[in-house]
Each structure stands twice: as structure tokens, then as C-alpha cells.
PDB file of C-alpha atoms in Angstrom:
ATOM      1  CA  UNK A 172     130.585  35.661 108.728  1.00 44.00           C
ATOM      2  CA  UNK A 173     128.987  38.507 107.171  1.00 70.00           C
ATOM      3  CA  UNK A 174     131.434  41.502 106.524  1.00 84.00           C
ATOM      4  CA  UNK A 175     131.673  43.738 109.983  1.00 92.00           C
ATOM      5  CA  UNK A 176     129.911  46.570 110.488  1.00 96.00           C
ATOM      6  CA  UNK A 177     131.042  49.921 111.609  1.00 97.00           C
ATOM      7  CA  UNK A 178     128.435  50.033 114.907  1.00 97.00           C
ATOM      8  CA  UNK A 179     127.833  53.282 116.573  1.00 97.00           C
ATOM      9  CA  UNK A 180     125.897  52.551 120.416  1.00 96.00           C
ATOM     10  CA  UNK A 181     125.117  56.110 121.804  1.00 95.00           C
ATOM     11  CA  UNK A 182     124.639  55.581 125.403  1.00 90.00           C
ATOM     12  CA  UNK A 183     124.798  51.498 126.462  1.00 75.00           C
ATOM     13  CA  UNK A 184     126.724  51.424 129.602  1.00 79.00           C
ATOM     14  CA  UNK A 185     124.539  49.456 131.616  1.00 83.00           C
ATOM     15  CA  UNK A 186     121.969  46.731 131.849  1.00 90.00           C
ATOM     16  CA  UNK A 187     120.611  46.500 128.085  1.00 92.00           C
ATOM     17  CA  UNK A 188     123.578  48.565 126.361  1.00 91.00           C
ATOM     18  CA  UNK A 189     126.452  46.723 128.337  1.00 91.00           C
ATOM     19  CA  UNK A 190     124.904  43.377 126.490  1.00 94.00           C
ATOM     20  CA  UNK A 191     124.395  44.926 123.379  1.00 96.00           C
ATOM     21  CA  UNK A 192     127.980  46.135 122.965  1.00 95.00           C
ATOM     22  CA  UNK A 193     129.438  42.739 124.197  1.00 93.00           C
ATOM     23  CA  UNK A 194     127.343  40.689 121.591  1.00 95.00           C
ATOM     24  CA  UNK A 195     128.217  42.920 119.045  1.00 95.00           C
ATOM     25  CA  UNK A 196     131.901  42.375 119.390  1.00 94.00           C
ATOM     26  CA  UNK A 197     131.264  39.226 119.539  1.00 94.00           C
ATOM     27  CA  UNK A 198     129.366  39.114 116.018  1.00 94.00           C
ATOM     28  CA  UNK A 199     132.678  40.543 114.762  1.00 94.00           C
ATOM     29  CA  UNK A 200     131.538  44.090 114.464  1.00 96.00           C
ATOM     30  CA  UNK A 201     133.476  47.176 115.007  1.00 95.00           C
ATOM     31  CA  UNK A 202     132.034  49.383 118.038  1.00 95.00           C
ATOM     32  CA  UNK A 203     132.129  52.632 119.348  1.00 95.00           C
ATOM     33  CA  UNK A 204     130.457  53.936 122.080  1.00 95.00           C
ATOM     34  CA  UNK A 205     129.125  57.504 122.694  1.00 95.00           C
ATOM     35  CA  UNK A 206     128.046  58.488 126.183  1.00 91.00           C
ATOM     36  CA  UNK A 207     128.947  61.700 128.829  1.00 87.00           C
ATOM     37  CA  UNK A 208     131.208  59.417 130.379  1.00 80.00           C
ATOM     38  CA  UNK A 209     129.206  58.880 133.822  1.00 73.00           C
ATOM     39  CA  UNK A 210     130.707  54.977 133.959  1.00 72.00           C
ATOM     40  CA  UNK A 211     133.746  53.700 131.967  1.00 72.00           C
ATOM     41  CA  UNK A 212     132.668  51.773 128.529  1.00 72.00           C
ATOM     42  CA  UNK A 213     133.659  48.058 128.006  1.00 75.00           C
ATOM     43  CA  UNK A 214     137.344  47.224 126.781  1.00 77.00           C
ATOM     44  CA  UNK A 215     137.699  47.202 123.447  1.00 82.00           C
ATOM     45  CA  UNK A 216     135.440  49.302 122.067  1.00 90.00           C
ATOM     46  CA  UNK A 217     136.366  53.582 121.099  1.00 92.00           C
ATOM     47  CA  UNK A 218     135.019  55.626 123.569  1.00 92.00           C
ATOM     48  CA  UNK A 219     133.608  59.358 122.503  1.00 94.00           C
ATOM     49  CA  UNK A 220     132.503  61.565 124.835  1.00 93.00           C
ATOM     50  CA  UNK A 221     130.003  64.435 124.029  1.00 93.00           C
ATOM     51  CA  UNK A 222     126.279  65.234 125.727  1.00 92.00           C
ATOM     52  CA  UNK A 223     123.766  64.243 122.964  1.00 91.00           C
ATOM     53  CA  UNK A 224     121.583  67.390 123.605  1.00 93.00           C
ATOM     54  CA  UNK A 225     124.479  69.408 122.663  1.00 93.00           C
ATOM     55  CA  UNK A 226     124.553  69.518 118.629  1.00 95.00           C
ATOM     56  CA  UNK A 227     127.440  70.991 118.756  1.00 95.00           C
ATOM     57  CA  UNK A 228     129.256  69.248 121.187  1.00 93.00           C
ATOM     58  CA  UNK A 229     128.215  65.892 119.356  1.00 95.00           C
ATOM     59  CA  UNK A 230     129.498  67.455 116.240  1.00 96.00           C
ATOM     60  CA  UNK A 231     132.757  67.953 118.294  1.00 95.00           C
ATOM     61  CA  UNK A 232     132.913  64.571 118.971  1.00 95.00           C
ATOM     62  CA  UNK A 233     132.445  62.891 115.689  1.00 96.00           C
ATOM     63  CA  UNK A 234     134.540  64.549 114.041  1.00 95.00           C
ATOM     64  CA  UNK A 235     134.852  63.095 110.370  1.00 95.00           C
ATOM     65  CA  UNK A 236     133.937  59.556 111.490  1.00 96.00           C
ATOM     66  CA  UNK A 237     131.217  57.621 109.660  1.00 97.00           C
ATOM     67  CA  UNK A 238     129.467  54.569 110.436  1.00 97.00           C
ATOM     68  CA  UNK A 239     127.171  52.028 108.480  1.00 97.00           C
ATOM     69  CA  UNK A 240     124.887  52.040 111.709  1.00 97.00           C
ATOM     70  CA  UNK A 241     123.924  53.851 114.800  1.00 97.00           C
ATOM     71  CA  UNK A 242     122.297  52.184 117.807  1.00 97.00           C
ATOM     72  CA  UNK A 243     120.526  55.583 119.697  1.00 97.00           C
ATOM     73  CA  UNK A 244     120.008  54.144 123.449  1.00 95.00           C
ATOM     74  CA  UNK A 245     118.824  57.343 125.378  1.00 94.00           C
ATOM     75  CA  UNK A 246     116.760  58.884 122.495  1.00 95.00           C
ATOM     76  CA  UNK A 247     113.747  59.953 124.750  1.00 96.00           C
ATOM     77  CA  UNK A 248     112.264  63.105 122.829  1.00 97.00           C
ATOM     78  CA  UNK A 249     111.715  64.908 119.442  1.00 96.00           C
ATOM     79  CA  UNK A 250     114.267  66.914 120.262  1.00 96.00           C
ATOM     80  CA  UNK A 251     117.322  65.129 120.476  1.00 96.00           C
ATOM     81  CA  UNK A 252     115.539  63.403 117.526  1.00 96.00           C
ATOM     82  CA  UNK A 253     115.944  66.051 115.641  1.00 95.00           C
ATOM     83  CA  UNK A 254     119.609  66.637 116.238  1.00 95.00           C
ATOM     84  CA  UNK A 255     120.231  63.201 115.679  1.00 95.00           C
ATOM     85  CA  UNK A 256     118.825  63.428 112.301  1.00 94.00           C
ATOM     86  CA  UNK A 257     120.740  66.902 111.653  1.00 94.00           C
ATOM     87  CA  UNK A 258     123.967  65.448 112.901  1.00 95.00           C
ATOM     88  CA  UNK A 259     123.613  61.646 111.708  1.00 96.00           C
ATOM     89  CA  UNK A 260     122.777  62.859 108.126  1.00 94.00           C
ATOM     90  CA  UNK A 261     125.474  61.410 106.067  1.00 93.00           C
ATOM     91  CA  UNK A 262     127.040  59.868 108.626  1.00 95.00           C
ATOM     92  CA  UNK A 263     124.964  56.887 108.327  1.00 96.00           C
ATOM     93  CA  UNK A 264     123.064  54.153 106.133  1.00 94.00           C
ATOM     94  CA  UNK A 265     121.072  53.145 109.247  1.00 95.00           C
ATOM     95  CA  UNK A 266     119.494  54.307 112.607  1.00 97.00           C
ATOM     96  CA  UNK A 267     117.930  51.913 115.245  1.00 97.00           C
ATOM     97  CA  UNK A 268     116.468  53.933 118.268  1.00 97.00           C
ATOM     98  CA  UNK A 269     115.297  51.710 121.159  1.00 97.00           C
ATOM     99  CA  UNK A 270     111.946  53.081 121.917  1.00 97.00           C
ATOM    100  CA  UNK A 271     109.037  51.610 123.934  1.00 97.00           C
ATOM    101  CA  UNK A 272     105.832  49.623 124.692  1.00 96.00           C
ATOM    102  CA  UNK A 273     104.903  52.928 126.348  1.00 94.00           C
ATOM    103  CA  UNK A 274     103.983  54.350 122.727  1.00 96.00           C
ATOM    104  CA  UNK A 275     100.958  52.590 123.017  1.00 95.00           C
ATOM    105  CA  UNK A 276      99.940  54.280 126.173  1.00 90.00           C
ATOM    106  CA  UNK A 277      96.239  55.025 124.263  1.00 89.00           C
ATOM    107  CA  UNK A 278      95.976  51.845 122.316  1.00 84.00           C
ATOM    108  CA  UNK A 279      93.866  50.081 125.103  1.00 77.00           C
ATOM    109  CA  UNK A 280      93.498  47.227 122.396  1.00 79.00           C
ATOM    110  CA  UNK A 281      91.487  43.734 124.187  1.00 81.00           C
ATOM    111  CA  UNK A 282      94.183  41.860 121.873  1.00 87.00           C
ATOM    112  CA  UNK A 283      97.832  41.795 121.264  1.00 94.00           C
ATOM    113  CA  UNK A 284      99.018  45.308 119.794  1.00 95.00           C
ATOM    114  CA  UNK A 285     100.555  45.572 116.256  1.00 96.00           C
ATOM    115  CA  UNK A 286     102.775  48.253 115.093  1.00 97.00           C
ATOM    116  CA  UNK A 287     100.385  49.740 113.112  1.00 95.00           C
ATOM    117  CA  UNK A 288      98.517  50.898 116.078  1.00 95.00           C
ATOM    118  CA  UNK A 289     100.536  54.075 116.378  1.00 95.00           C
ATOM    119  CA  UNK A 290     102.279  55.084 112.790  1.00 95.00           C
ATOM    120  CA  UNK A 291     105.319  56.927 113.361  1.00 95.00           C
ATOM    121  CA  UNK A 292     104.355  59.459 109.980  1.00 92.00           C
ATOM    122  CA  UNK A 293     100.636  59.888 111.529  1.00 93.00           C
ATOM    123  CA  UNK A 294     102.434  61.341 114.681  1.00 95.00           C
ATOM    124  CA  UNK A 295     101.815  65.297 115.615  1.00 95.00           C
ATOM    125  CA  UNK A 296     105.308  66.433 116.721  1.00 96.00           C
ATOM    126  CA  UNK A 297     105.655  69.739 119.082  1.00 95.00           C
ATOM    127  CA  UNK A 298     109.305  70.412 119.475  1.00 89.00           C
ATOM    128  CA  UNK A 299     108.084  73.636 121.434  1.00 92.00           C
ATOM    129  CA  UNK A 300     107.067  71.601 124.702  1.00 96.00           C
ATOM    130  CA  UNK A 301     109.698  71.805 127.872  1.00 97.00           C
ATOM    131  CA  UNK A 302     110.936  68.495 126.574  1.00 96.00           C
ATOM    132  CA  UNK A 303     114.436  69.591 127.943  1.00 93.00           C
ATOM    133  CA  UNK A 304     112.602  69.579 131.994  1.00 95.00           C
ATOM    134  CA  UNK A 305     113.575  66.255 133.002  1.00 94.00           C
ATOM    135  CA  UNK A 306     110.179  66.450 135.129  1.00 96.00           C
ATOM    136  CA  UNK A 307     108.187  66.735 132.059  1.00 96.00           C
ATOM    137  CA  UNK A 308     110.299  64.491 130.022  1.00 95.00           C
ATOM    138  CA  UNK A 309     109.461  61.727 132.584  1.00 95.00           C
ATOM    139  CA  UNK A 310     105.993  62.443 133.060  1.00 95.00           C
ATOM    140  CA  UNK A 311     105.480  62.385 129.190  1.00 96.00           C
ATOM    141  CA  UNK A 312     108.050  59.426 128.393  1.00 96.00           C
ATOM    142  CA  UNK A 313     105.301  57.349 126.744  1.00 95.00           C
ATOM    143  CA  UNK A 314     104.758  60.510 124.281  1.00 97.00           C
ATOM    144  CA  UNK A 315     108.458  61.671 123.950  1.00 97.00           C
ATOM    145  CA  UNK A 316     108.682  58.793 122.456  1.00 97.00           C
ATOM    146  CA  UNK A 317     105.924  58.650 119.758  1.00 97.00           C
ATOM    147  CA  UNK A 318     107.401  62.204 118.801  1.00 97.00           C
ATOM    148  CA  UNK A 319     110.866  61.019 118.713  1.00 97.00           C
ATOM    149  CA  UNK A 320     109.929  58.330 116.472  1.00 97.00           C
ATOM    150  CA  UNK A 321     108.038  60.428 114.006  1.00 96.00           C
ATOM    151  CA  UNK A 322     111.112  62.760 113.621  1.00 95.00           C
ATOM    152  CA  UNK A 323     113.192  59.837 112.623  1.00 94.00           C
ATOM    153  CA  UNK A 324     110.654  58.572 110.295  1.00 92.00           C
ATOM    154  CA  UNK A 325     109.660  62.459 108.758  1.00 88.00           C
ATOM    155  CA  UNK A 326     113.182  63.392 106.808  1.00 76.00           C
ATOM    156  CA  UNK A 327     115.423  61.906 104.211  1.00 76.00           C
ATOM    157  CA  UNK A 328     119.264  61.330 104.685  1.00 78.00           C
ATOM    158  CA  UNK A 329     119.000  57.884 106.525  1.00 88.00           C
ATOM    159  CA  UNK A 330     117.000  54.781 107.305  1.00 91.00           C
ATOM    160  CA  UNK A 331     115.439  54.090 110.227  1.00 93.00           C
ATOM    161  CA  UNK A 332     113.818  51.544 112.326  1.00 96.00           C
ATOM    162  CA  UNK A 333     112.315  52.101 115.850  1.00 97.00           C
ATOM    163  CA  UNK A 334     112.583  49.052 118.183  1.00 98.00           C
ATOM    164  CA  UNK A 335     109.220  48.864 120.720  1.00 98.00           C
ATOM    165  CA  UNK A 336     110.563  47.215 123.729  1.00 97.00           C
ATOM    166  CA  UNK A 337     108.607  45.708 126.227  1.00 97.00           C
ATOM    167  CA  UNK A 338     108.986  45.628 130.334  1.00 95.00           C
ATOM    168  CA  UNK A 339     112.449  44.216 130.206  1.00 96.00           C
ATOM    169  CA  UNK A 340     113.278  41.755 133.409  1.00 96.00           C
ATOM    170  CA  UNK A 341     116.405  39.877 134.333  1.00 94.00           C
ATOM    171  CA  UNK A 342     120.185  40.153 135.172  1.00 92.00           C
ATOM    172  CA  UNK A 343     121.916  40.630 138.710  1.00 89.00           C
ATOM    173  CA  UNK A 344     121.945  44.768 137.640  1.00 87.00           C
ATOM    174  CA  UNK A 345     118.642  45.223 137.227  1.00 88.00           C
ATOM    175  CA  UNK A 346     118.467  48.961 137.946  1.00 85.00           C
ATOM    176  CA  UNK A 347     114.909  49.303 138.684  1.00 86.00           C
ATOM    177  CA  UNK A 348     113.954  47.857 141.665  1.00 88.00           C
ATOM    178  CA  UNK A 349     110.857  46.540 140.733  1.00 90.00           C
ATOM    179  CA  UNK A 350     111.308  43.160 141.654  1.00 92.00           C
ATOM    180  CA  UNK A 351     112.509  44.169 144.760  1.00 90.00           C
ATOM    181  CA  UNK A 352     109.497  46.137 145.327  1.00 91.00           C
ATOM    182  CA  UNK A 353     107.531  42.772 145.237  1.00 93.00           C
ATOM    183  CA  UNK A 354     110.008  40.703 146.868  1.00 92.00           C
ATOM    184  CA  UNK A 355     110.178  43.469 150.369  1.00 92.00           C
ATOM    185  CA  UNK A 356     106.339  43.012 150.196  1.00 92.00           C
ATOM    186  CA  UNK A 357     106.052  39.608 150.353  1.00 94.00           C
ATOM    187  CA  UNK A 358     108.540  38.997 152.917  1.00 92.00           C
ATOM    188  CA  UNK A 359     107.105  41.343 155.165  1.00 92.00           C
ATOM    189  CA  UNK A 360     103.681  40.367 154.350  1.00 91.00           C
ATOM    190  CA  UNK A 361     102.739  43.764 153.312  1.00 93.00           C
ATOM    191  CA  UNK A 362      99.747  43.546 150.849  1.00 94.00           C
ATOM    192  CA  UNK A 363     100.761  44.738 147.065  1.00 94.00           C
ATOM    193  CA  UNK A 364      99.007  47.243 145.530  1.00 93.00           C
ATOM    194  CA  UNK A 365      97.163  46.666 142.461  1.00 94.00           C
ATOM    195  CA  UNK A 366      94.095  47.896 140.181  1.00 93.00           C
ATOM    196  CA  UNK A 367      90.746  46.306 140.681  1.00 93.00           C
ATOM    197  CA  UNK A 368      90.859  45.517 137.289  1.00 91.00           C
ATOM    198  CA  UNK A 369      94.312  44.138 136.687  1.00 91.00           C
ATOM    199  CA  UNK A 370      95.724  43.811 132.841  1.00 91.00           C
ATOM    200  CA  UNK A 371      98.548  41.480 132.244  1.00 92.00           C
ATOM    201  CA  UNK A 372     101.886  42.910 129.747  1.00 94.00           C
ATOM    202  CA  UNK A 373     104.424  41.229 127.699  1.00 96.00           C
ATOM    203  CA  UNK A 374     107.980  40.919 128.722  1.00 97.00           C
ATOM    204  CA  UNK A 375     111.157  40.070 127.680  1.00 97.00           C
ATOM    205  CA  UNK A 376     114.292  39.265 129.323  1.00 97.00           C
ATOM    206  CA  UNK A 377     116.918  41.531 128.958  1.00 96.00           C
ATOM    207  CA  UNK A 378     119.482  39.193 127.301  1.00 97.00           C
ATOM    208  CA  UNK A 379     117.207  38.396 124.909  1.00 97.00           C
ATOM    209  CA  UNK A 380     116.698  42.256 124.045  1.00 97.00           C
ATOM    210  CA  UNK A 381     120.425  42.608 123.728  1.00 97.00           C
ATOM    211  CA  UNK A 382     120.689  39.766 120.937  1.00 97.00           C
ATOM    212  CA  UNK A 383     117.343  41.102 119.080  1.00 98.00           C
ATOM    213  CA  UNK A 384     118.990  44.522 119.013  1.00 97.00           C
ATOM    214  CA  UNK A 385     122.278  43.261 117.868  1.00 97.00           C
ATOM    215  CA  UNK A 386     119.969  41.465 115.368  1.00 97.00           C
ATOM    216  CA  UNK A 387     118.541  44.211 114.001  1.00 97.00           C
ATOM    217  CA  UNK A 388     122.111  46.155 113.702  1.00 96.00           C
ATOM    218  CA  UNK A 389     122.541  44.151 111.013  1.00 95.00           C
ATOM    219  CA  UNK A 390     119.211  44.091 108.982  1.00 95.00           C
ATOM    220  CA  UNK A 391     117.951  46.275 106.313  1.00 94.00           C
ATOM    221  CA  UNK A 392     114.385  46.528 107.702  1.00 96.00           C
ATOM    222  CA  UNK A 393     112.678  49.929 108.755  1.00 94.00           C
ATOM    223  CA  UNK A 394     109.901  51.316 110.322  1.00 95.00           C
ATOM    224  CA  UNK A 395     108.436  50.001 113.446  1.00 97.00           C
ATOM    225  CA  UNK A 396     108.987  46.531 115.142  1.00 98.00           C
ATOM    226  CA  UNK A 397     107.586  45.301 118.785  1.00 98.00           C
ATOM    227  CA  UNK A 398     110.176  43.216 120.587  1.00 98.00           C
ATOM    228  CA  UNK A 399     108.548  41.393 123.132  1.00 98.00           C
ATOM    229  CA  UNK A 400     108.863  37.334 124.694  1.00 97.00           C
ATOM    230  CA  UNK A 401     105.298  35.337 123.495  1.00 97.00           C
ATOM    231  CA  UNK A 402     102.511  35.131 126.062  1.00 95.00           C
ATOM    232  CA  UNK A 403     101.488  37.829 128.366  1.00 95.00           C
ATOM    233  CA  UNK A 404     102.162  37.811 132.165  1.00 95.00           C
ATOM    234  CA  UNK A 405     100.172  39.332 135.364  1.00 94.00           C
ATOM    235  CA  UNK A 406     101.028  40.815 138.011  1.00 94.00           C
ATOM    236  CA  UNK A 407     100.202  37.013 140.026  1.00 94.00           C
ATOM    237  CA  UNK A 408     102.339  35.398 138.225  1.00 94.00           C
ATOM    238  CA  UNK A 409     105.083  37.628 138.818  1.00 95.00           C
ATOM    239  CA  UNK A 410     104.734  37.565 142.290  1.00 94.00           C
ATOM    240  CA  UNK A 411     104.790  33.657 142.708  1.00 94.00           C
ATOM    241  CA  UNK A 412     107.796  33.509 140.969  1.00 94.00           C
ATOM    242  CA  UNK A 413     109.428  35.808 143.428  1.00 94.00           C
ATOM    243  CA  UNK A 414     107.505  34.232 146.384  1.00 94.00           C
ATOM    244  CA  UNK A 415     109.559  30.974 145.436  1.00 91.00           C
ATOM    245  CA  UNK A 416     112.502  32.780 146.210  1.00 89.00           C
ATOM    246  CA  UNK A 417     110.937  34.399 149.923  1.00 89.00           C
ATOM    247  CA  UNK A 418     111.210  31.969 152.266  1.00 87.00           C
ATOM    248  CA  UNK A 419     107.516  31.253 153.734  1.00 85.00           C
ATOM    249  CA  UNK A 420     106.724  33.873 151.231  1.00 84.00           C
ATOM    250  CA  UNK A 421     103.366  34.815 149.820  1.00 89.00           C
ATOM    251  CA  UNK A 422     102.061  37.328 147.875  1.00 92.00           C
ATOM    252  CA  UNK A 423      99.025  39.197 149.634  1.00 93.00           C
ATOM    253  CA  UNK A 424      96.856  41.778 147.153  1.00 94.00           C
ATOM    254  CA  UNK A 425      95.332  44.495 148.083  1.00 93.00           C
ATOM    255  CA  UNK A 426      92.601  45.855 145.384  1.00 93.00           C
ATOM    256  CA  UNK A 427      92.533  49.962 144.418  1.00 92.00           C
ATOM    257  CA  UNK A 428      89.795  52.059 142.488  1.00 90.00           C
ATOM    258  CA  UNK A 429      91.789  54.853 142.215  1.00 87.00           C
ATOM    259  CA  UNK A 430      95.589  56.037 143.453  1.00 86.00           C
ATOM    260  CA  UNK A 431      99.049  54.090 143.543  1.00 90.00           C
ATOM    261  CA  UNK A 432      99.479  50.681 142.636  1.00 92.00           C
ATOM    262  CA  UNK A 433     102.578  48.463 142.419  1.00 90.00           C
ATOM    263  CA  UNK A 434     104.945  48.015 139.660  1.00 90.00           C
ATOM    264  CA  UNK A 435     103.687  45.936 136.703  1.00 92.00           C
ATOM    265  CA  UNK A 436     100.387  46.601 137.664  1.00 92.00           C
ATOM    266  CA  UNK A 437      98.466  47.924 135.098  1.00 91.00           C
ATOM    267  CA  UNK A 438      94.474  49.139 134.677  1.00 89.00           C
ATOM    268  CA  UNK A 439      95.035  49.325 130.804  1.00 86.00           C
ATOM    269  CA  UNK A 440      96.471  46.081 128.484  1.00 84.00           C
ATOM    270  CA  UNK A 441     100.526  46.488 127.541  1.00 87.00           C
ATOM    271  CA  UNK A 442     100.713  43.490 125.259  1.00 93.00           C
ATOM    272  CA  UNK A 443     102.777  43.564 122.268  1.00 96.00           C
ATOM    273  CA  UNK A 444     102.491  41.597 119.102  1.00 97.00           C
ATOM    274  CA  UNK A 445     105.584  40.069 118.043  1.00 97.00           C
ATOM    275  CA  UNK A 446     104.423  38.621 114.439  1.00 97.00           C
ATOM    276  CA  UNK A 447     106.429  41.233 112.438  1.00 98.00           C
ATOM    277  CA  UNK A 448     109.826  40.258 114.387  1.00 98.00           C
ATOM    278  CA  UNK A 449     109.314  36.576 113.753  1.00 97.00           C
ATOM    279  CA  UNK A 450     107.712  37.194 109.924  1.00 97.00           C
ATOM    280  CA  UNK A 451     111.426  38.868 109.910  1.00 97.00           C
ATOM    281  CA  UNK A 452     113.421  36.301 110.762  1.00 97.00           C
ATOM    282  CA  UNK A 453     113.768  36.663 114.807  1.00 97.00           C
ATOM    283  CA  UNK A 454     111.654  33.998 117.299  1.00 95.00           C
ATOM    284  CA  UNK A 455     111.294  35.139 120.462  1.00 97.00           C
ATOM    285  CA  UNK A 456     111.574  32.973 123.704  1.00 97.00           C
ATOM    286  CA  UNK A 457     107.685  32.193 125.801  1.00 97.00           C
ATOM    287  CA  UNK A 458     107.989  34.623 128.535  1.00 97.00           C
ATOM    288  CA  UNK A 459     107.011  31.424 131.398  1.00 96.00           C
ATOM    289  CA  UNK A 460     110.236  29.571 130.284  1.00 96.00           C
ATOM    290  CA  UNK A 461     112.742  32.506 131.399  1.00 97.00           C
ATOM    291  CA  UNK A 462     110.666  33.925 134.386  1.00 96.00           C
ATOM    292  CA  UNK A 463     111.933  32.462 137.231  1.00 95.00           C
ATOM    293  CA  UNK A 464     115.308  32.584 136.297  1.00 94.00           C
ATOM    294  CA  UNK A 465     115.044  36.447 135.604  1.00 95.00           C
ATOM    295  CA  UNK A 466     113.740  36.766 139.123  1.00 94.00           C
ATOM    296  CA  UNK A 467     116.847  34.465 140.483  1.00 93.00           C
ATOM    297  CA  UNK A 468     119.044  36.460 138.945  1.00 93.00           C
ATOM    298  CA  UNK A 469     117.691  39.971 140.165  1.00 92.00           C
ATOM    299  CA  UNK A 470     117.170  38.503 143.423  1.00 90.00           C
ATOM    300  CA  UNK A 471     120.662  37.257 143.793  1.00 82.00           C
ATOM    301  CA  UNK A 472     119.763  33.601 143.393  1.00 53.00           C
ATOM    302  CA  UNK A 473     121.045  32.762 140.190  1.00 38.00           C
ATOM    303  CA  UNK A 474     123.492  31.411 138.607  1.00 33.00           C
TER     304      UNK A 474
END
């Protein structure tokens, strides 16, 4: 084995983070986990407490501790970007910030999306928006994001890489409810919701996330890098995987112009192009292999 690493995870408590910590232990590395403390962290692992939006309070926390990389979980605005980079100056060789598909929220591309659609350094960044109203932080995640990203990629003092996830499925704590959503629907026969002009997304199951990330801890690459499963899937297929777990079930659609449609339902194209991963080194999984046994598992049926 390679010699350890030194592996800071800020946030990673649940669903993508718990994984992420447990196959990093695994891989022999040395892991410590920073968090408020809102759920205990996994045995083993150093636990620091400190609110990342408080500089000073993360300072606190630190102390003189170093670490050859930091995995930033909840980085969700230029912000707390920025006091990353402040506070993480010196304290690292390496920075890997989950990010999002949802970067490409006006790259409406026919095709797959490359990372080179949206170039962290060609970015505009406006630290003076109310990115610290959790209202307009949600309502603007897609851009929080793009900002956060350019921050990380606009100063010296450490590398970086931003990791675009796609809609993550899978796993018996699978927050969301979005399945569930589907599932409710089509055992009560209530139609589902979705645009007239329906574009299928790319995927990826949320163990396979977890082992791309703790992939990626260990490289030397930088910049941007999609992580999504191959082949794109629609909101159909979806729903007939989760009908085979309704007994009787069957999905009924109901078309919309304009207003509220259903989760993973989407009038603009979310697919990710995973070349640069596997030109990397990592091959992702075909979406259609893991599907239905993401949906057993979030629906209680698996193993």
C-alpha cells in the first residue's frame, strides 16, 4: 500500500460522508473529521468540533494540526470558500470540495456536458450577496457553487480539485425522499408530475461516489472532474424500477407547461460527461446495472 495519508473530511456524517470516511480507513489512511457535532462521527476516526462559517472558531479547532488533504463536504458558497482558503493555507497540499451537477444549471448542452463548460477561473464571484440566508443559499445552490469553486481555484497556497457530482441514489438512508415521492404516487395511483418536455440526467449510486471520492483523496489531479455512472436515465425509467417494488404498481404521468413537477424531472438536460474521470484512471459503473438495487435499498427491499 501506498504510504497513508493524513485525511481531513469536514462534514461527512451521513449518507455520502459516512462511506467516505469508512473507505478511507479502510485504504489505510489516517482520518479526522470536522463537523458542529449534530450526530456522533464513526469510531475511530478524531473528532473536531468547530462551525465552518466561523473563521475563527475553525482556527480554534485546528489548532497546529496539518494534513496532506482536506475533503470539504458542506462547502456550498464563496464564502466559506474563502475562509477555507484563508484557514487551509499551509495547512494543506490538497483540497477536494464535493460540488455539483447543478453548476451547469445554464449549460443546456443537447450532448453530454464536459468540465470545460463552466471554468472555475472564468467565474464572476460576489462575496457581497446574502449568501449567509439559508433561503437564498438554497435558492441559489446551483450558483453558490460555481462561486465557491472559483475561490478555490483564484489563490495560491494549495491545490485544488472540485468534484461535480451527479443526482446521487441508493442506500437504506437516503435522506431525500425522492424515491419515496415516486413510490407514494404510484401506489396510490396518483399521476406524477412532470415537464412536457422531459430531459433525462446522469446518476450515480452513492457507494460508488464514496469510493471515487476516496479515489481522488489520493491523486494529484486538479481542477474540475464530473463524477457521474455512464448512460443517462429518465424520469420513466426511474419510476418502473420503483413500480417493481409497488405491488400492482404503475406509474401514471401527468404532463405540465408550466409550475411543479416531480423530483428528477427536468425541462433542461443534467448529463455529465465522465471521459476525464476514466482518461484519469477511474471507470464508472452503467447507471441500468445498479438501478434497481438503489431503489431496493431506499425502499427497504434490499439486501
Amino acid at each position: 500500500m501506498e504510504k497513508p495519508l493524513d485525511v481531513l473530511v469536514i462534514g461527512g456524517n451521513r449518507y455520502v460522508g459516512k462511506r467516505l470516511i469508512a473507505r478511507l480507513r479502510a485504504a489505510g489512511h489516517r482520518v479526522t473529521v470536522l463537523n458542529r457535532g449534530s450526530s456522533p462521527s464513526p469510531a475511530g476516526v478524531e473528532h473536531l468540533l468547530a462551525d465552518r462559517d466561523d473563521e475563527k472558531s475553525l482556527t480554534g479547532a485546528l489548532g497546529s494540526r496539518v494534513f496532506d488533504v482536506v475533503v470539504d463536504q458542506v462547502c456550498y458558497t464563496p464564502r466559506q470558500a474563502a475562509i477555507a482558503r484563508r484557514v487551509f493555507t499551509g495547512r494543506t497540499r490538497r483540497y477536494v470540495m464535493t460540488s455539483t451537477v447543478e453548476v451547469y444549471e445554464y449549460e443546456d448542452s443537447p450532448t453530454l456536458v464536459r468540465e470545460e463548460a463552466v471554468d472555475p477561473a472564468s467565474v464572476g464571484v460576489d462575496a457581497d450577496l446574502p449568501w449567509d440566508d439559508p433561503a437564498f443559499a438554497e435558492a441559489h445552490y446551483g450558483e453558490g457553487k460555481r462561486q465557491a469553486e472559483a475561490v478555490l481555484a483564484a489563490g495560491p497556497g494549495f491545490e485544488s480539485t472540485v468534484v461535480r457530482v451527479a443526482h446521487v441514489l441508493g442506500g437504506d438512508d437516503d435522506f431525500t425522499g425522492r424515491l419515496a415521492h415516486y413510490a407514494e404516487r404510484i401506489r396510490t395511483g396518483e399521476p406524477i408530475a412532470v415537464p412536457t418536455v422531459n430531459r433525462p440526467a446522469t446518476y450515480v449510486h452513492v457507494e460508488e461516489i464514496a469510493r471515487f471520492l476516496t479515489w481522488a483523496t489520493g491523486e494529484d489531479f486538479t481542477g474540475p472532474v464530473n463524477a457521474a455512472s455512464s448512460g443517462t436515465l429518465s424520469t420513466e425509467e426511474l419510476c418502473a424500477a420503483v413500480a417493481a417494488h409497488v405491488p400492482g404498481g404503475r406509474a401514471e404521468f401527468r404532463h405540465v407547461e408550466v409550475g411543479e413537477v416531480s423530483p428528477f424531472s427536468f425541462r433542461r438536460s443534467y448529463g455529465m460527461d465522465n471521459a476525464r474521470a476514466a482518461g484519469l484512471g477511474f471507470t464508472f459503473t452503467d447507471a441500468r446495472r445498479w438501478l434497481p438495487r438503489a431503489v431496493a435499498e431506499t425502499l427497504g427491499k434490499g439486501a
